Short mmCIF file of C-alpha atoms and ligand atoms in Angstrom, two decimals:
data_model
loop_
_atom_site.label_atom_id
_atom_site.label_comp_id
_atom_site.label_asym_id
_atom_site.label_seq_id
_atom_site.Cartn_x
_atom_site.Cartn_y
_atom_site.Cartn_z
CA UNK A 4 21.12 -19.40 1.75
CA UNK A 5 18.52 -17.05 -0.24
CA UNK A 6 17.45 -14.17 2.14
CA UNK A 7 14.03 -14.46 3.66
CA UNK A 8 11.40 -12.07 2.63
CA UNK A 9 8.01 -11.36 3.14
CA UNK A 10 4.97 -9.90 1.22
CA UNK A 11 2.25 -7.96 3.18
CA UNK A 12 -1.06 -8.81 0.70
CA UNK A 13 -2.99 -5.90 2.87
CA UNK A 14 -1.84 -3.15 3.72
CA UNK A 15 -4.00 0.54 3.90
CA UNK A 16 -0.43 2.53 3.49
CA UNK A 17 -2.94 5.54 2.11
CA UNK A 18 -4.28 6.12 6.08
CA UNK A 19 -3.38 9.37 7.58
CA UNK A 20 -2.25 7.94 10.26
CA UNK A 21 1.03 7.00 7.87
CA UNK A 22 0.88 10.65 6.63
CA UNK A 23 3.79 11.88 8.28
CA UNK A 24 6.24 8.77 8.15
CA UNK A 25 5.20 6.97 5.57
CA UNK A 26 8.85 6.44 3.75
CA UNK A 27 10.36 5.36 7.71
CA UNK A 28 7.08 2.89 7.71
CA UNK A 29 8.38 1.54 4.08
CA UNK A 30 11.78 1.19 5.60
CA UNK A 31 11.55 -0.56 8.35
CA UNK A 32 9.33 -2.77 6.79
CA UNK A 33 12.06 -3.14 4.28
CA UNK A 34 14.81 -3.96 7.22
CA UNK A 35 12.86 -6.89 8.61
CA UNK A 36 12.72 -8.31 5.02
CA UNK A 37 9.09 -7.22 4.34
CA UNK A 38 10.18 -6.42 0.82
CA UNK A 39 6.79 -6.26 -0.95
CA UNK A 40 3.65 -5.37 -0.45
CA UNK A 41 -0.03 -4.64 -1.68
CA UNK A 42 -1.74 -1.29 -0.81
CA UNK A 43 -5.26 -1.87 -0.23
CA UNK A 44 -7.87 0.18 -2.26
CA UNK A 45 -11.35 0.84 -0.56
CA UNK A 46 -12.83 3.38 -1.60
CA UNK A 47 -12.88 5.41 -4.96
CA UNK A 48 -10.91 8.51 -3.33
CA UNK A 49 -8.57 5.68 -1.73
CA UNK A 50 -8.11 3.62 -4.83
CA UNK A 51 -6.38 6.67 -6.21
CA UNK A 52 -4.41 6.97 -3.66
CA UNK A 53 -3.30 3.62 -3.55
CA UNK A 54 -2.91 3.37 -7.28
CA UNK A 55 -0.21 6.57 -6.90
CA UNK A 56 1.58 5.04 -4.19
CA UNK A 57 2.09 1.66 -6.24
CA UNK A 58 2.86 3.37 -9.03
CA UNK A 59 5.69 5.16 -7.94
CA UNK A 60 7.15 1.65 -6.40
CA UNK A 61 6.67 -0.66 -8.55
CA UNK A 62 9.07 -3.25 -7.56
CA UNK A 63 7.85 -2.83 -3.82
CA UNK A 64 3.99 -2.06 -4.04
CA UNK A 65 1.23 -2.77 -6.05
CA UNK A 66 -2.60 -1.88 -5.36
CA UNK A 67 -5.85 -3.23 -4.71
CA UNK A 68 -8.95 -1.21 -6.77
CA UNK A 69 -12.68 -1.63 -4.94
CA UNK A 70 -15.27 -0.42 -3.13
CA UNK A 71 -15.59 -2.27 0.56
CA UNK A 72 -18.60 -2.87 1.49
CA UNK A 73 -19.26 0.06 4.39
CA UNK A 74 -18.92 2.13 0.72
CA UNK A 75 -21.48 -0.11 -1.15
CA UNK A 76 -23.14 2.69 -2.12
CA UNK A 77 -20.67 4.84 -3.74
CA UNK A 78 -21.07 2.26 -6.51
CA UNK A 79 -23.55 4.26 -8.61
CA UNK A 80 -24.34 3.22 -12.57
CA UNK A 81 -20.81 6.54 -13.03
CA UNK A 82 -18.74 5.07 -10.48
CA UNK A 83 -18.85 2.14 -11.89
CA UNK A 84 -16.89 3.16 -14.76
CA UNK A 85 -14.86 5.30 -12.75
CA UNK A 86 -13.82 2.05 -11.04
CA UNK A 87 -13.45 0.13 -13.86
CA UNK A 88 -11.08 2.57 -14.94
CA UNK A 89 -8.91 2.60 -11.94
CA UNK A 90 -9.30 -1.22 -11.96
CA UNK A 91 -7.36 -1.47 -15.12
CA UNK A 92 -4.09 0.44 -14.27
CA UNK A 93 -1.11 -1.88 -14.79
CA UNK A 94 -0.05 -0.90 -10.59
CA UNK A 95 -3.96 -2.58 -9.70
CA UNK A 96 -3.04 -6.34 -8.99
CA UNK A 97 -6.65 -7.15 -7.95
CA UNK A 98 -9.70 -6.03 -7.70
CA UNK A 99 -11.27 -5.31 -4.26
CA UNK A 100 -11.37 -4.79 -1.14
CA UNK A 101 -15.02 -6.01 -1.86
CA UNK A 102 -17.27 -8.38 -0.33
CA UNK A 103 -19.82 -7.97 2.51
CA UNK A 104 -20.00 -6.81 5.74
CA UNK A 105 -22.74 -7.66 8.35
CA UNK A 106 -21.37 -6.99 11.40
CA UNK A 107 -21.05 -3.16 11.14
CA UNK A 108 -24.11 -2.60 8.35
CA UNK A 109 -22.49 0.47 7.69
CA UNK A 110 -24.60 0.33 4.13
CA UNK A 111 -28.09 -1.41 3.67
CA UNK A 112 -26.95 -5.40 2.88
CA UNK A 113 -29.02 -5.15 -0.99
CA UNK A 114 -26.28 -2.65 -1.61
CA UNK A 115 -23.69 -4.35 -0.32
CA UNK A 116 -24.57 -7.94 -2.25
CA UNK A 117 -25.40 -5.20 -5.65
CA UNK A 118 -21.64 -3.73 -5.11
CA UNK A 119 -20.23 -7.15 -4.64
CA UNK A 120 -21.95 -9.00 -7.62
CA UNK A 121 -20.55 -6.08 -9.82
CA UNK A 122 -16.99 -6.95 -8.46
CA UNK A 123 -16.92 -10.10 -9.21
CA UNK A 124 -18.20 -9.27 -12.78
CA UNK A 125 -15.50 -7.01 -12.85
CA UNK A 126 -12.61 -8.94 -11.75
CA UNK A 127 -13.80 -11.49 -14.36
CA UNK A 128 -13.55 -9.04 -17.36
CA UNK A 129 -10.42 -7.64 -16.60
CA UNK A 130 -9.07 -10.88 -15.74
CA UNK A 131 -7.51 -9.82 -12.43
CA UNK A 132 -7.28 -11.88 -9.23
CA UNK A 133 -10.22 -10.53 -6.42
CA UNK A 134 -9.12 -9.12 -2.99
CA UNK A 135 -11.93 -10.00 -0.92
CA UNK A 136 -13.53 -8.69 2.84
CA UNK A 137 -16.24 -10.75 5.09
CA UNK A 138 -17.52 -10.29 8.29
CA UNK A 139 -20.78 -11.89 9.96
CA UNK A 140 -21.74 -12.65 6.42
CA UNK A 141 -20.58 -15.78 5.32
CA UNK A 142 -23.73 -17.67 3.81
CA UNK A 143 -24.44 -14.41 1.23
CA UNK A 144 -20.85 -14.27 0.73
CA UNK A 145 -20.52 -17.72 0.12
CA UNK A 146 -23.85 -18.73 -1.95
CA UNK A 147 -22.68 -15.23 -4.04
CA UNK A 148 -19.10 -16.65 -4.78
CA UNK A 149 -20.64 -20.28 -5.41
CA UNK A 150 -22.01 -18.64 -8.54
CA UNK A 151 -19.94 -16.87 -10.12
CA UNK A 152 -17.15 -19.23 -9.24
CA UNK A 153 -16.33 -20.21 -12.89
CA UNK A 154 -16.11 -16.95 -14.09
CA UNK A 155 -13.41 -15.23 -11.98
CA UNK A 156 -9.92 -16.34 -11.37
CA UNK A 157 -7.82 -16.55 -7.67
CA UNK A 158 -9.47 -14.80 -5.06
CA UNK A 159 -8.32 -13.98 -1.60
CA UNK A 160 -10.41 -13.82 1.62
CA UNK A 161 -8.45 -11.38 3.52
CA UNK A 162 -8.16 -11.02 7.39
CA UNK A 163 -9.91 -14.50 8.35
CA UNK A 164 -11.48 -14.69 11.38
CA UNK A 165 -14.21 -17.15 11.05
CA UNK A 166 -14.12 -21.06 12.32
CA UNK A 167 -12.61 -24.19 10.84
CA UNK A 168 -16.33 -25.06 8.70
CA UNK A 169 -15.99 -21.87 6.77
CA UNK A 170 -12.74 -21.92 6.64
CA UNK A 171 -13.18 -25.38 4.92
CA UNK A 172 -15.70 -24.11 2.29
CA UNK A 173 -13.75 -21.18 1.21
CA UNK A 174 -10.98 -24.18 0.51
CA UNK A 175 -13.65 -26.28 -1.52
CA UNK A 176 -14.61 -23.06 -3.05
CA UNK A 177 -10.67 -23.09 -4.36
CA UNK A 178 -10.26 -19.41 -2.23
CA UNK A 179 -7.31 -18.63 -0.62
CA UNK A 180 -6.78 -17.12 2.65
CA UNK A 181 -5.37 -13.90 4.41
CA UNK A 182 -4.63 -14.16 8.10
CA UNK A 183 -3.49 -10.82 9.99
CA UNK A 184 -3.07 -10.06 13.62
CA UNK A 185 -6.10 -11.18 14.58
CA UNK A 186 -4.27 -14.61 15.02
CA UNK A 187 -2.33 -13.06 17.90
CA UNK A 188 -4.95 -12.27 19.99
CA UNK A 189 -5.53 -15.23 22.73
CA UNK A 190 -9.02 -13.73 23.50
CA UNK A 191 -10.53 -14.08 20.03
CA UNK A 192 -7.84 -15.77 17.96
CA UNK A 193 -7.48 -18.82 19.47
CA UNK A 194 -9.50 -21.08 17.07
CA UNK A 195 -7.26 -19.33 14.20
CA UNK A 196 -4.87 -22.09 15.10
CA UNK A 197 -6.55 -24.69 13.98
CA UNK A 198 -7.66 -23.28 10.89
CA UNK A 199 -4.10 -22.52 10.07
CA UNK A 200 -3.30 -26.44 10.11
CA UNK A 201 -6.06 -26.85 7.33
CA UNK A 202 -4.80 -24.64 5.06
CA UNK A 203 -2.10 -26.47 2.56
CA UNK A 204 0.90 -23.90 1.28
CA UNK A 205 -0.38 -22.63 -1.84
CA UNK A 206 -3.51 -21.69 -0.16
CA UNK A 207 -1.87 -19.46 2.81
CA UNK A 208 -0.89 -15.94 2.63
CA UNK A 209 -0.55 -12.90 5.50
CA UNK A 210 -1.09 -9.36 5.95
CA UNK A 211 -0.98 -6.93 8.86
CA UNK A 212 -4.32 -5.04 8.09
CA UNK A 213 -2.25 -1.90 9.05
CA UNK A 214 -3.02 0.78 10.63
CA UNK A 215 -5.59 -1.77 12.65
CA UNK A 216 -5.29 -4.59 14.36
CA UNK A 217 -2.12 -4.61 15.90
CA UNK A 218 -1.02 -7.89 17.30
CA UNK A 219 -1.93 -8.27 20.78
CA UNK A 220 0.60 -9.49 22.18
CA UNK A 221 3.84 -7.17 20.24
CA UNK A 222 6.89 -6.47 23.10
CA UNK A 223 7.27 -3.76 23.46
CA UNK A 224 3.57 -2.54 22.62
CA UNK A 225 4.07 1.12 20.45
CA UNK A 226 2.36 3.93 22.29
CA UNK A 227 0.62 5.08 19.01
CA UNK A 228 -1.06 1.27 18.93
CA UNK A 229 -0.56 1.90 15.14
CA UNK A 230 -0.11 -1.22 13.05
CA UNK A 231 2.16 -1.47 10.19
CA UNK A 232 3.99 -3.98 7.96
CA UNK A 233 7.39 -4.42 10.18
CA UNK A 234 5.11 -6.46 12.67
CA UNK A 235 4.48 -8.90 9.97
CA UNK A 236 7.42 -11.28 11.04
CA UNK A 237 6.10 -11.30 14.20
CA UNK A 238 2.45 -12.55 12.76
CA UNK A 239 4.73 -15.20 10.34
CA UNK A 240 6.56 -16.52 13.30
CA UNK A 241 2.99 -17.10 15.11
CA UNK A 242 1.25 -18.38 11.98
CA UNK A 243 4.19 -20.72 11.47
CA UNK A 244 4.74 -22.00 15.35
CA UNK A 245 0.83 -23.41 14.97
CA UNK A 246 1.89 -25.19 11.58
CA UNK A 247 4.66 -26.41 13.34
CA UNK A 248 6.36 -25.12 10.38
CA UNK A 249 9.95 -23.10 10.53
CA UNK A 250 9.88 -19.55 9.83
CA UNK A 251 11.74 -19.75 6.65
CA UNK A 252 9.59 -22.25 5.27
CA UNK A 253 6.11 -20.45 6.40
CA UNK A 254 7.94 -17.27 4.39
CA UNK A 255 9.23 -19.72 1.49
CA UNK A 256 5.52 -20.36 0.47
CA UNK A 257 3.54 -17.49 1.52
CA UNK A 258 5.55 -15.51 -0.35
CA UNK A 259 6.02 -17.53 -3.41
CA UNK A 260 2.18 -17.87 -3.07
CA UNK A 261 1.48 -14.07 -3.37
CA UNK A 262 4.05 -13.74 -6.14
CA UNK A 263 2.33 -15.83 -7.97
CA UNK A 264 -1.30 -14.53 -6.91
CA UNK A 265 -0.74 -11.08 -7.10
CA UNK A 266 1.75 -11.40 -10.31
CA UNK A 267 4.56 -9.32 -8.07
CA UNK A 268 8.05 -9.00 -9.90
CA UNK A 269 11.21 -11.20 -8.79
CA UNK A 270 13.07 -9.74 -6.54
ZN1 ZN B 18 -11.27 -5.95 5.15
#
C-alpha cells in the first residue's frame, strides 16, 4: 500500500510566531505524512521570505508571491516590478495571496480591486496558477474573475467560508477550492459540510491557514493556540467524514490535485 501523504496549499511558515521552532514545525508535519507544502506570500517583505524558505526545500516547499489585499496599497507603479520579479522565481508556484477583502477594509476597496486586477494580469503573463483570498466580497471578486477568466490558468480560492451558491459559482467559474480549519468549527462551519459534498475531487484541496485558525475542536487544545501543518490530518479526516469519503481516498485526490495545481515534484 503507497504511504498516505498530504500537501498543506497554505501555509504562512514566515510568521514569527514559527521563529523559534520552525524546523520541529517542518517535522512533525513531516511525521504525520504532511510531506509538502506551499508557503504563503503576502506581502512584498513576506514574499521574500517565503521565496527563501522554498528555496532551500525544494522537494518539501514551494511559495506563493502577492500582495493580499489588507496590503493593496503597497502595490505602487515600483512594486509592481518588484513583484513581478519575485513572481518569477522558479520556488513561486503561484501568484497570490491576492484577491479582496471587505470584511476587515484594512485598505480603501478601489485599491484593493486595482491590486487584484494587476494579479490576475500577472498570473496570466507568467503563466502561473493564482492563489486567491475573499472575504465579504464575493460579487467584486466574482464579476472581476468573470473577466479575466480566459486569460489566466487554475486558480485557487483559499480558506472557503462562504455558502453553497458561491461556492457553486466559483465551480462554474472552473475555480478550485481551499478549505482550512474553519470547517471544524460547529459555530460557524457548519454549512462547510455541505459545500464539501459539491465539490468533485479534482476541484478539492486543504490547508491549515497556520499560525490562525486552529481547529476548534483539536484534543488536546495546544496552550500557544498556534496553528500549524501537523493538524492538517485532523482537518482531512473532518473534510473526508462529510464526503463520506475514507481518509486515504480524501488524501489520494487532494493531494494528487495540488501536485498537479501547484506543479510540486513526485515524491
Ligand atoms: Zn487569506
Amino acid at each position: 500500500m503507497r504511504e498516505m501523504h498530504l500537501v498543506d496549499i497554505g501555509i504562512n511558515l514566515t510568521h514569527d510566531s514559527y521563529d523559534a521552532d520552525r524546523d520541529a514545525v517542518l517535522a512533525r508535519a513531516r511525521a504525520v505524512g504532511v510531506r509538502q507544502m506551499v508557503v504563503t506570500g503576502a506581502s512584498l517583505a513576506g514574499n521574500d521570505k517565503a521565496i527563501a524558505l522554498a528555496a532551500a526545500a525544494p522537494k518539501e516547499l514551494r511559495a506563493t508571491a502577492g500582495v493580499h489585499p489588507h496590503h493593496a496599497t503597497e502595490l505602487t507603479p515600483d512594486n509592481r516590478a518588484r513583484l513581478r520579479q519575485q513572481a518569477r522565481h522558479p520556488a513561486v508556484a503561484a501568484v497570490g495571496e491576492c484577491g479582496l477583502d471587505y470584511f476587515r477594509d484594512f485598505s480603501p476597496r478601489d485599491a484593493q480591486r486595482q491590486a487584484f486586477e494587476w494579479q490576475l494580469e500577472l498570473a496570466g503573463e507568467l503563466q502561473k496558477p493564482v492563489f486567491l483570498h475573499q472575504r465579504d466580497a464575493g460579487e467584486d471578486f466574482l464579476a472581476i474573475l468573470r473577466q479575466r477568466r480566459g486569460r489566466i490558468g487554475a486558480a485557487v480560492v483559499h480558506c472557503f467560508t462562504d455558502d453553497l451558491s458561491l461556492a457553486r459559482r466559483c465551480l462554474d467559474l472552473d475555480l478550485h477550492i481551499g478549505i482550512t480549519g474553519w470547517f471544524c468549527d460547529e459555530r460557524r462551519g457548519r454549512h462547510l459540510h455541505d459545500v464539501v459534498r459539491i465539490i468533485p475531487a479534482g476541484r478539492l484541496m486543504i490547508e491549515t491557514d497556520g499560525p490562525y485558525l486552529l481547529p476548534r475542536d483539536l484534543q488536546p487544545r495546544p496552550a500557544s493556540r498556534r496553528n500549524e501543518p501537523a493538524y492538517l490530518p485532523h482537518i482531512a479526516a473532518a473534510v473526508a467524514a462529510a464526503r463520506q469519503e475514507s481518509l486515504e481516498e480524501l488524501a489520494q485526490h487532494t493531494t494528487q490535485t495540488a501536485q498537479a495545481f501547484f506543479h510540486l515534484p513526485a515524491l
